[in-house]
């Protein structure tokens, strides 16, 4: 199989490693890719959000399968353009990707499907914002109603900060706060059949102890030994299947990766958000444990053949990934710093670039993530943090407590 992967982040590097390891993949290209992805794929330049350009590249490379990593190309219609050329594509149509592209749309679908989630109001005026904040009380949850790369959400007890974020965004969704530990569940789907991957936990805040601003994600681990045994079955029955049915009913089936972000509240799992793509950095840990060949799985979803796929196989043990971000992330990150020790197995590249003299430099907020597996979480943590210590980047920021709460048995349901 000839595969073209679209994207350039850590998620795409993890996907590229998985695709390259699948014996059925005889050729792997990525566009635009990054220096880490270049170790396993042939890189091509393309504007990932230009549907016609991506489709033309897929034709030129005689791709059998295109895998779209990030949300922006999906929302722009890249999967539609690729499929219009008769090429299988893993990723939802633009119409279906609105589950991520618009919080208000996702809430409308969840309401129609009876999916457990937070009560919410879509607001445009300061008056509406004020009434919604009064209704729910603190902690206030204010979300930008559009793509914001995981950074459009403010959760705060500070009423003035909540009002400021609403004013900055224009159109916002204000939600009831959902208490409880968070879980990310990825579901591979062809629109009808749904294959859940292993649940993982992400760390959204910048600093240890869940302090500081929200980010795209600072680390992740799996499996979640503390999660209820029926978690996946319950989320499939209460959330995934009704949502897929509602999307089919609307004539816009969702095929690709449905990312269900959940809070495990005292009343059961409730949806915090849907994404239309693999999560970053959870993908790094989930794929590190997946033994089933990746291209076969994604290809089956892209061709409507998921129901025929044998059950997934998983490796024993645990995986953890620790994100190394640049100075000042998630604000305007400092870039151009030289990175050393990052061209080894286990280091997944995100915001890296190659300077003219060949040096590896930082080129974004989340620069790389260090992924390790082990017989258990303690061993995986030790291995990951040992590797983090061998990476050199001036001004690097990383959390030292990824998976620590789970290791210490501190996660309370
Ligand atoms: P999102 O981009 O919607 O995933 O939001 C980013 C983060 O904000 C989530 O991972 C949660 O930590 C937090 N968050 C968002 N919505 C809520 C909510 N309704 N209740 C509690 N926390 C939330
Ligand atoms: N890890 C969160 C996300 O990918 O949105």
XYZ file of C-alpha atoms and ligand atoms in Angstrom:
441
model
C 0.000 0.000 0.000
C 1.189 3.563 -0.826
C 0.318 5.997 1.959
C 0.404 9.805 2.128
C 0.221 11.374 5.591
C -0.821 15.019 5.953
C 0.470 17.131 8.844
C 3.643 18.124 10.622
C 3.176 17.701 14.375
C 3.956 15.163 17.063
C 0.763 13.275 16.317
C 1.862 12.913 12.685
C 5.336 11.758 13.693
C 3.747 9.070 15.886
C 1.383 8.115 13.041
C 4.328 7.995 10.613
C 6.262 5.639 12.898
C 3.201 3.382 13.125
C 2.512 3.453 9.383
C 6.171 2.800 8.515
C 6.180 -0.248 10.792
C 3.175 -1.785 8.987
C 4.517 -4.452 6.584
C 1.686 -3.673 4.125
C 3.064 -0.141 3.600
C 5.558 -0.256 0.744
C 5.803 3.544 0.333
C 5.206 6.320 2.867
C 5.162 10.021 2.066
C 4.306 12.938 4.350
C 3.434 16.537 3.641
C 4.624 18.899 4.904
C 6.173 16.671 7.612
C 9.039 17.599 9.935
C 12.638 16.442 10.510
C 11.459 13.549 12.699
C 8.959 12.341 10.114
C 11.705 12.625 7.477
C 13.449 9.679 9.160
C 10.624 7.344 8.063
C 8.829 9.076 5.169
C 9.563 10.955 1.955
C 8.637 14.597 2.561
C 6.697 16.756 0.101
C 5.828 20.408 0.349
C 2.143 21.185 0.348
C -0.194 23.615 2.016
C -2.068 21.125 4.211
C -5.236 23.244 4.243
C -5.428 23.462 0.433
C -7.776 20.611 -0.601
C -6.919 20.803 -4.326
C -3.168 20.793 -3.653
C -3.348 17.804 -1.287
C -5.566 15.856 -3.708
C -3.171 16.603 -6.590
C -0.216 15.376 -4.524
C -2.091 12.176 -3.643
C -2.707 11.553 -7.357
C 0.912 12.352 -8.273
C 2.212 9.906 -5.653
C -0.328 7.244 -6.701
C -1.403 6.992 -3.069
C -3.804 4.212 -2.100
C -4.549 5.845 1.233
C -4.286 9.414 2.537
C -4.252 9.900 6.317
C -5.077 13.424 7.477
C -3.660 14.250 10.910
C -4.724 17.757 11.960
C -8.157 19.354 12.209
C -7.627 22.420 10.005
C -7.258 20.456 6.725
C -10.293 18.343 7.632
C -12.437 21.383 8.330
C -11.158 22.866 5.028
C -12.399 19.811 3.090
C -9.151 17.964 2.322
C -10.730 14.521 2.853
C -13.584 15.398 0.472
C -11.137 16.522 -2.231
C -9.018 13.364 -1.899
C -12.063 11.074 -2.050
C -13.339 12.978 -5.090
C -10.203 11.701 -6.884
C -11.200 8.123 -6.025
C -8.498 7.759 -3.352
C -9.323 6.338 0.090
C -8.885 8.889 2.859
C -8.758 8.450 6.614
C -10.459 11.556 7.977
C -13.987 12.965 8.071
C -15.598 15.197 5.454
C -15.716 18.942 6.117
C -19.382 18.579 7.066
C -18.595 15.880 9.642
C -15.461 17.636 10.949
C -17.759 20.393 12.228
C -18.088 18.172 15.318
C -14.712 19.671 16.189
C -14.849 22.858 14.112
C -17.829 24.308 15.976
C -18.572 23.748 19.654
C -22.128 24.990 19.064
C -22.658 22.382 16.311
C -21.239 19.622 18.531
C -23.628 20.617 21.311
C -26.567 20.589 18.881
C -25.665 17.063 17.699
C -25.175 15.839 21.270
C -28.550 17.262 22.315
C -30.271 15.560 19.359
C -28.484 12.277 20.116
C -29.119 12.414 23.877
C -25.387 12.299 24.677
C -24.367 13.119 28.264
C -22.496 16.423 28.260
C -22.393 19.794 30.011
C -25.371 22.137 29.787
C -24.328 25.095 27.649
C -25.307 28.387 26.020
C -24.007 29.811 22.747
C -23.491 33.547 23.367
C -22.595 36.531 21.206
C -23.422 39.589 23.340
C -22.056 40.651 26.744
C -25.645 40.393 28.067
C -25.959 36.761 27.026
C -22.518 36.057 28.449
C -23.486 37.651 31.763
C -26.699 35.638 32.033
C -24.910 32.359 31.239
C -22.171 33.046 33.810
C -24.845 33.869 36.413
C -26.728 30.651 35.640
C -23.746 28.306 36.089
C -21.646 30.153 38.660
C -17.932 29.420 39.168
C -15.790 27.715 38.010
C -16.624 29.386 34.696
C -16.007 27.523 31.416
C -15.785 29.821 28.380
C -14.986 28.328 24.951
C -14.173 29.996 21.693
C -16.694 28.684 19.131
C -14.151 27.658 16.520
C -10.869 25.874 16.032
C -8.377 27.026 18.616
C -5.864 24.158 18.721
C -6.866 23.268 22.276
C -6.160 26.768 23.532
C -9.539 28.431 23.116
C -10.908 27.405 26.492
C -10.690 29.348 29.727
C -11.703 27.638 32.969
C -11.543 30.097 35.852
C -13.097 31.203 39.121
C -12.344 34.793 38.138
C -15.522 36.349 36.704
C -13.652 39.252 35.087
C -11.249 36.852 33.342
C -14.216 34.818 32.052
C -15.859 37.995 30.703
C -12.585 39.145 29.091
C -12.114 35.814 27.277
C -15.725 35.976 26.028
C -15.190 39.517 24.737
C -11.908 38.515 23.017
C -13.579 35.599 21.202
C -16.788 37.223 20.031
C -18.863 34.071 19.635
C -18.469 31.742 22.618
C -20.040 28.715 24.249
C -20.424 28.960 28.027
C -20.765 25.660 29.832
C -21.518 24.063 33.120
C -18.261 22.912 34.795
C -17.845 19.117 34.738
C -15.937 17.747 37.743
C -13.879 14.558 37.739
C -10.798 13.084 36.078
C -10.477 13.528 32.322
C -10.083 10.722 29.802
C -9.446 10.778 26.057
C -11.052 7.932 24.115
C -10.190 7.549 20.428
C -12.655 5.684 18.241
C -11.782 4.590 14.701
C -14.953 4.548 12.626
C -16.100 4.107 9.038
C -19.309 5.931 9.880
C -21.133 2.832 11.120
C -18.730 0.374 12.760
C -16.754 1.801 15.691
C -13.464 0.409 17.041
C -12.341 1.992 20.317
C -8.632 2.379 21.043
C -7.158 2.283 24.538
C -8.269 5.210 26.750
C -5.470 7.630 27.665
C -5.099 10.651 29.892
C -3.751 13.980 28.710
C -2.378 16.859 30.821
C -3.809 20.103 29.458
C -2.305 22.634 31.846
C 1.201 23.957 31.364
C 2.641 23.402 34.820
C 2.945 20.679 37.448
C -0.093 20.180 39.663
C -2.404 21.292 36.812
C -1.405 24.913 37.299
C -0.986 27.547 34.615
C -2.772 28.108 31.317
C -4.397 25.477 29.091
C -2.171 24.148 26.315
C -2.560 21.697 23.447
C -1.420 18.991 25.906
C 1.801 18.561 27.888
C 1.954 14.788 28.279
C -0.090 11.601 28.340
C -0.094 8.005 29.501
C -1.969 4.745 29.079
C -3.435 2.415 30.194
C -5.653 3.948 32.891
C -5.679 1.252 35.555
C -7.903 3.396 37.766
C -10.712 3.806 35.220
C -14.000 1.894 35.657
C -13.955 -1.492 33.885
C -17.087 -0.642 31.881
C -15.839 2.792 30.757
C -15.284 2.017 27.071
C -18.493 0.011 26.638
C -20.487 2.694 28.385
C -19.065 5.528 26.273
C -19.634 3.522 23.094
C -23.271 2.903 24.023
C -24.125 6.326 25.509
C -22.034 8.617 23.324
C -20.302 7.160 20.280
C -23.082 5.074 18.752
C -25.814 7.735 19.187
C -23.487 10.419 17.779
C -22.559 8.324 14.732
C -26.256 7.530 14.195
C -27.190 11.220 14.400
C -24.453 12.132 11.901
C -25.715 9.438 9.498
C -29.295 10.673 9.969
C -28.160 14.159 8.943
C -26.622 12.759 5.779
C -23.113 13.642 6.963
C -21.717 10.369 8.358
C -18.603 10.762 10.479
C -15.813 8.480 9.232
C -12.297 8.790 10.605
C -11.163 9.291 14.168
C -13.731 10.450 16.691
C -11.884 11.758 19.718
C -14.130 11.801 22.759
C -12.815 14.014 25.563
C -14.610 12.983 28.740
C -14.943 13.992 32.362
C -15.703 11.033 34.633
C -18.237 12.873 36.779
C -20.127 11.446 39.768
C -23.075 11.049 37.343
C -20.994 9.049 34.853
C -18.820 9.917 31.854
C -19.808 13.191 30.163
C -18.407 14.665 26.973
C -16.147 17.713 27.358
C -15.362 17.903 23.670
C -15.308 16.037 20.399
C -12.350 16.239 18.076
C -12.317 14.967 14.516
C -8.746 13.608 14.620
C -6.241 11.833 16.816
C -5.287 13.766 19.949
C -1.811 15.066 20.501
C 0.045 13.891 22.629
C -2.275 10.946 23.499
C -1.593 9.397 20.070
C 2.046 8.945 21.027
C 1.136 6.601 23.915
C -1.825 4.830 22.344
C 0.108 3.941 19.179
C 3.153 2.884 21.213
C 0.954 0.130 22.696
C -0.999 -0.826 19.558
C 0.266 -4.041 18.003
C -2.281 -4.290 15.157
C -0.752 -2.839 11.960
C -1.845 0.794 11.709
C -2.304 1.208 7.954
C -4.595 -1.822 7.859
C -6.766 -0.328 10.600
C -6.980 3.170 9.114
C -7.408 1.745 5.610
C -10.342 -0.403 6.760
C -12.020 2.676 8.245
C -11.393 4.650 5.051
C -12.980 1.955 2.860
C -15.965 1.023 5.028
C -14.480 -2.367 5.920
C -14.022 -1.920 9.658
C -16.636 -4.527 10.611
C -14.468 -7.234 8.964
C -11.310 -6.278 10.899
C -10.184 -8.786 13.566
C -10.114 -7.458 17.169
C -7.229 -5.092 17.936
C -4.119 -6.461 19.604
C -2.287 -4.499 22.318
C 1.194 -4.795 23.834
C 1.553 -5.544 27.529
C 2.760 -2.743 29.785
C 2.387 1.018 29.837
C 3.420 4.043 27.784
C 4.029 7.668 28.691
C 4.944 10.746 26.731
C 6.328 14.014 28.085
C 6.052 17.127 25.909
C 9.027 19.489 25.773
C 7.805 22.982 24.868
C 9.699 26.119 24.010
C 10.155 29.140 26.209
C 6.995 31.251 26.537
C 4.614 28.549 25.195
C 1.533 28.727 25.071
C 2.046 32.443 24.450
C 4.217 33.446 21.483
C 6.883 30.743 21.686
C 10.579 31.509 21.265
C 11.888 29.615 18.223
C 15.244 29.071 16.513
C 16.992 27.476 19.510
C 19.330 24.574 18.751
C 18.110 21.174 19.995
C 20.551 18.407 20.894
C 19.912 14.749 21.681
C 16.587 14.649 19.847
C 17.459 12.396 16.924
C 17.045 9.118 18.763
C 14.216 6.575 18.943
C 11.485 7.642 21.361
C 11.810 11.355 20.608
C 8.788 12.433 18.615
C 9.224 15.683 16.728
C 6.563 18.402 16.596
C 7.847 21.986 16.263
C 11.324 21.211 14.947
C 13.064 22.367 11.778
C 16.368 21.863 10.016
C 18.591 24.960 9.763
C 20.642 25.517 6.581
C 23.767 24.260 8.362
C 21.947 21.032 9.262
C 21.366 21.842 12.936
C 18.021 20.834 14.435
C 16.202 23.891 15.822
C 12.933 24.661 17.576
C 10.198 25.958 15.284
C 7.029 25.961 17.372
C 5.445 25.862 20.816
C 5.384 22.151 21.499
C 8.826 21.221 20.179
C 8.944 17.482 20.779
C 7.671 14.766 23.040
C 9.610 11.950 24.610
C 7.784 8.637 24.553
C 8.718 5.488 26.436
C 7.122 2.163 27.246
C 7.798 -0.215 30.111
C 6.337 -3.187 31.948
C 4.383 -0.735 34.115
C 3.842 3.014 34.494
C 6.692 3.441 36.982
C 9.172 1.911 34.544
C 7.754 3.844 31.584
C 7.973 7.113 33.573
C 11.573 6.452 34.580
C 12.544 5.697 31.006
C 10.772 8.771 29.609
C 12.241 11.204 32.134
C 15.738 9.766 31.674
C 15.371 10.458 27.960
C 13.979 13.976 28.629
C 17.141 14.739 30.606
C 19.286 13.846 27.599
C 17.549 16.412 25.335
C 19.072 19.914 25.286
C 16.918 22.946 24.437
C 17.399 26.406 25.932
C 14.334 27.630 27.808
C 12.623 24.224 27.579
C 9.442 23.772 29.589
C 8.087 20.371 30.572
C 5.989 18.893 33.344
C 7.658 16.589 35.842
C 4.399 15.021 37.045
C 3.029 13.246 33.958
C 1.279 10.046 35.168
C 2.437 10.704 38.735
C -1.085 10.850 40.184
C -1.842 7.438 38.659
C 1.422 5.950 39.917
C 0.715 7.254 43.430
C -2.943 6.121 43.362
C -4.184 9.696 43.785
C -6.847 9.717 41.057
C -10.283 9.702 42.684
C -13.452 8.837 40.849
P -11.392 21.577 25.355
O -10.569 22.341 24.359
O -12.866 21.712 25.150
O -10.910 20.169 25.522
O -11.057 22.195 26.765
C -9.756 22.206 27.256
C -9.763 21.807 28.697
O -10.580 22.690 29.454
C -10.345 20.436 28.946
O -9.429 19.412 28.757
C -10.761 20.565 30.385
O -9.635 20.429 31.241
C -11.240 21.964 30.476
N -12.692 22.009 30.255
C -13.337 22.269 29.100
N -14.674 22.202 29.254
C -14.896 21.901 30.553
C -16.085 21.695 31.342
N -17.305 21.844 30.838
N -15.914 21.376 32.646
C -14.670 21.246 33.173
N -13.526 21.445 32.491
C -13.627 21.762 31.184
N -4.509 16.486 23.540
C -5.595 17.324 23.232
C -5.896 17.485 21.833
O -5.304 16.874 20.971
O -6.775 18.283 21.532
